[in-house]
Coordinates of C-alpha atoms in Angstrom, one line a residue:
X30 CA 37.3 94.1 139.9
X31 CA 33.9 95.1 141.2
X32 CA 35.5 96.5 144.4
X33 CA 38.0 98.5 142.3
X34 CA 35.2 100.0 140.2
X35 CA 33.2 101.1 143.2
X36 CA 36.3 102.7 144.7
X37 CA 36.9 104.7 141.6
X38 CA 33.2 105.7 141.5
X39 CA 33.3 106.8 145.1
X40 CA 36.3 108.9 144.4
X41 CA 34.7 110.6 141.5
X42 CA 31.6 111.4 143.6
X43 CA 33.9 112.9 146.3
X44 CA 35.7 115.1 143.7
X45 CA 32.3 116.3 142.4
X46 CA 31.1 117.2 145.9
X47 CA 34.3 119.0 146.7
X48 CA 34.0 121.0 143.4
X49 CA 30.4 121.9 144.2
X50 CA 31.3 123.0 147.7
X51 CA 34.2 125.1 146.4
X52 CA 31.8 126.9 144.0
X53 CA 29.2 127.5 146.7
X54 CA 31.9 129.1 148.8
X55 CA 33.6 131.0 146.0
X56 CA 30.6 132.8 144.6
X57 CA 29.5 134.7 147.8
X58 CA 33.2 135.5 148.5
X59 CA 33.6 136.9 145.0
X60 CA 30.5 139.0 145.4
X61 CA 31.7 140.3 148.7
X62 CA 35.1 141.3 147.4
X63 CA 33.6 143.0 144.3
X64 CA 31.1 144.9 146.4
X65 CA 33.8 146.2 148.7
X66 CA 35.8 147.3 145.7
X67 CA 32.8 149.3 144.4
X68 CA 32.2 150.8 147.8
X69 CA 35.5 152.6 148.1
X70 CA 37.3 155.3 146.2
X71 CA 40.9 156.5 146.5
X72 CA 41.2 160.2 147.3
X73 CA 44.6 161.8 147.6
X74 CA 46.3 158.5 148.4
X75 CA 43.8 157.5 151.1
X76 CA 40.9 155.0 150.8
X77 CA 37.5 156.5 151.7
X78 CA 34.5 154.2 152.0
X79 CA 31.6 155.6 150.0
X80 CA 28.0 155.4 151.4
X81 CA 25.6 153.2 149.5
X82 CA 23.6 156.4 148.7
X83 CA 24.4 160.0 149.2
X84 CA 20.9 160.6 150.6
X85 CA 21.8 158.2 153.4
X86 CA 24.9 160.1 154.4
X87 CA 24.7 161.8 157.8
X88 CA 24.5 165.6 158.0
X89 CA 27.9 167.4 157.5
X90 CA 27.3 169.5 160.6
X91 CA 29.9 172.1 159.6
X92 CA 28.0 175.1 160.8
X93 CA 26.0 175.7 164.0
X94 CA 23.0 177.7 165.1
X95 CA 22.1 178.0 168.7
X96 CA 18.6 178.2 170.0
X97 CA 17.3 181.7 170.7
X98 CA 18.5 183.3 167.4
X99 CA 16.8 183.9 164.1
X100 CA 18.7 183.8 160.9
X101 CA 18.5 186.0 157.8
X102 CA 19.2 184.1 154.5
X103 CA 22.1 186.5 154.0
X104 CA 23.8 184.8 157.0
X105 CA 23.3 187.5 159.7
X106 CA 21.5 186.6 162.8
X107 CA 19.2 188.5 165.2
X108 CA 18.3 187.9 168.8
X109 CA 15.6 189.7 170.8
X110 CA 16.8 190.8 174.2
X111 CA 14.7 191.3 177.4
X112 CA 15.3 195.1 177.2
X113 CA 13.5 195.3 173.8
X114 CA 16.7 195.7 171.8
X115 CA 17.8 193.2 169.1
X116 CA 21.4 192.0 168.9
X117 CA 22.8 191.4 165.5
X118 CA 25.8 189.3 164.3
X119 CA 27.1 187.1 161.5
X120 CA 26.4 183.4 161.6
X121 CA 28.9 180.6 161.9
X122 CA 28.8 180.0 158.2
X123 CA 29.8 183.6 157.4
X124 CA 32.6 183.5 160.0
X125 CA 34.1 180.3 158.6
X126 CA 33.5 181.2 155.0
X127 CA 35.5 184.4 155.2
X128 CA 37.4 184.2 158.5
X129 CA 37.4 188.0 158.7
X130 CA 40.5 190.0 159.3
X131 CA 38.7 193.3 159.0
X132 CA 35.2 194.4 160.1
X133 CA 33.2 197.5 159.1
X134 CA 30.3 198.3 161.4
X135 CA 27.6 201.0 161.4
X136 CA 27.9 203.9 163.8
X137 CA 25.7 204.5 166.8
X138 CA 22.6 206.4 165.6
X139 CA 22.7 204.9 162.1
X140 CA 19.5 203.4 160.7
X141 CA 19.7 199.9 159.3
X142 CA 17.1 198.3 157.1
X143 CA 16.2 194.6 156.9
X144 CA 17.8 193.0 153.8
X145 CA 19.9 196.0 153.0
X146 CA 23.7 196.2 153.4
X147 CA 24.6 197.3 157.0
X148 CA 28.1 196.0 157.7
X149 CA 31.0 194.3 155.9
X150 CA 33.6 191.6 156.6
X151 CA 36.8 190.7 154.8
X152 CA 40.6 191.2 154.8
X153 CA 42.9 194.2 154.9
X154 CA 42.4 194.8 151.2
X155 CA 38.8 193.9 150.4
X156 CA 35.6 193.6 152.4
X157 CA 32.2 192.1 151.4
X158 CA 28.9 193.7 152.5
X159 CA 26.4 191.8 154.5
X160 CA 22.7 192.5 155.0
X161 CA 20.9 193.6 158.2
X162 CA 18.5 191.0 159.5
X163 CA 16.2 193.7 161.0
X164 CA 15.1 197.3 160.8
X165 CA 16.1 199.7 163.5
X166 CA 18.4 202.3 165.0
X167 CA 21.9 201.3 166.0
X168 CA 22.3 201.9 169.8
X169 CA 25.5 200.0 170.5
X170 CA 28.5 198.6 168.6
X171 CA 30.9 195.9 169.6
X172 CA 34.1 197.8 169.3
X173 CA 36.1 194.9 170.7
X174 CA 35.0 192.7 167.7
X175 CA 36.0 195.5 165.3
X176 CA 39.5 195.8 166.9
X177 CA 40.0 192.1 167.4
X178 CA 38.3 190.2 164.6
X179 CA 39.3 186.9 166.1
X180 CA 36.3 187.4 168.4
X181 CA 34.2 186.4 165.4
X182 CA 35.4 182.8 166.0
X183 CA 32.6 183.0 168.6
X184 CA 30.0 184.6 166.3
X185 CA 27.0 184.0 168.6
X186 CA 28.8 185.2 171.7
X187 CA 31.7 187.5 172.0
X188 CA 31.6 188.2 168.3
X189 CA 28.2 189.9 168.3
X190 CA 28.3 193.0 166.1
X191 CA 25.8 195.7 167.1
X192 CA 22.4 196.3 168.8
X193 CA 19.4 198.0 167.3
X194 CA 16.2 199.5 168.7
X195 CA 13.6 198.1 166.3
X196 CA 10.3 199.8 165.5
X197 CA 8.8 196.4 166.5
X198 CA 9.5 192.7 166.5
X199 CA 7.5 191.9 163.4
X200 CA 10.7 191.7 161.3
X201 CA 12.0 188.8 163.4
X202 CA 9.0 186.7 162.3
X203 CA 10.3 186.9 158.7
X204 CA 13.6 185.2 159.6
X205 CA 14.5 181.6 159.8
X206 CA 13.9 179.8 163.1
X207 CA 16.8 177.8 164.6
X208 CA 15.5 174.5 163.2
X209 CA 14.9 176.0 159.7
X210 CA 18.3 177.8 159.9
X211 CA 20.1 174.5 160.6
X212 CA 18.6 173.0 157.5
X213 CA 19.5 176.1 155.5
X214 CA 23.1 175.9 156.7
X215 CA 23.3 172.2 155.9
X216 CA 22.3 172.9 152.3
X217 CA 25.0 175.6 152.2
X218 CA 27.5 173.1 153.5
X219 CA 26.5 170.6 150.8
X220 CA 27.0 173.3 148.1
X221 CA 30.5 174.1 149.4
X222 CA 31.2 170.4 149.6
X223 CA 30.4 169.9 145.9
X224 CA 32.6 172.8 145.0
X225 CA 35.5 171.4 147.0
X226 CA 35.3 168.0 145.4
X227 CA 32.4 167.6 142.9
X228 CA 33.2 163.9 142.2
X229 CA 32.6 162.9 145.8
X230 CA 30.0 165.3 147.0
X231 CA 29.7 164.7 150.8
X232 CA 32.6 162.3 151.0
X233 CA 35.8 164.3 151.4
X234 CA 39.3 163.5 152.2
X235 CA 40.7 164.2 155.6
X236 CA 41.6 167.9 155.8
X237 CA 39.7 168.6 152.6
X238 CA 37.5 171.2 154.3
X239 CA 39.3 174.0 156.0
X240 CA 37.9 175.1 159.3
X241 CA 38.1 178.8 158.4
X242 CA 38.6 180.7 155.2
X243 CA 36.6 178.3 153.1
X244 CA 35.9 180.9 150.4
X245 CA 39.6 181.2 149.6
X246 CA 40.1 177.5 149.6
X247 CA 37.2 177.1 147.1
X248 CA 37.6 180.3 144.9
X249 CA 41.1 181.6 145.5
X250 CA 41.4 185.2 144.5
X251 CA 37.7 185.2 143.6
X252 CA 36.7 184.5 147.2
X253 CA 34.8 187.8 147.6
X254 CA 32.5 187.0 144.6
X255 CA 31.7 183.6 146.2
X256 CA 31.0 185.3 149.6
X257 CA 28.8 187.9 147.9
X258 CA 26.7 185.2 146.4
X259 CA 26.2 183.4 149.7
X260 CA 25.5 186.7 151.5
X261 CA 23.0 187.8 148.8
X262 CA 24.9 191.0 148.2
X263 CA 26.3 190.1 144.7
X264 CA 23.9 192.8 143.4
X265 CA 24.2 195.2 146.2
X266 CA 26.5 198.2 146.7
X267 CA 29.1 197.9 149.5

């Protein structure tokens, strides 16, 4: 009888130990599964892992600024040339925001003023004015870019717009350096990201951000008003 009692006791002890071991394994597994469920959202039928904190997300990197150019907050750039002239163009943000089909440029001999409308971009129906980054007299115009707006896909190269002879280079000091410009464009990208998908912020579904023509994707027929706000010409005459 004593032997039988001990066998039953040993069996109960074994069952207890197994139950404890199961709980010890189940609890961390349950936490892991629940954490994974909270760390994902379903967007347009696809599962996208969300970062632990938006602040830890990497830069979007949608828009580029090369070294050697200074950026106006209205998204035009200026580059001092060895001959004393200043080359002007629209930045990568403006090129992708509007994806211009039409381009209006000043004429040779025209005077442009810093932070005043000097050229316009848009489609065959509507154009949006943009501000000059510097003061000066226009001495050359990129007619190829005007005739073939697809050149603006290379906004810092073949898509340059015009050249001016400035009264001095002091105006360039008031513009954003490349490092500051990259931070400025990152903030602009974040703003567009929130408009495209406010619930997710930086986290977007694949294909959620068009490479070109972002203003139309965000605002539809009101794309020009959105572009004006970013170009700082929403209160300026064309």
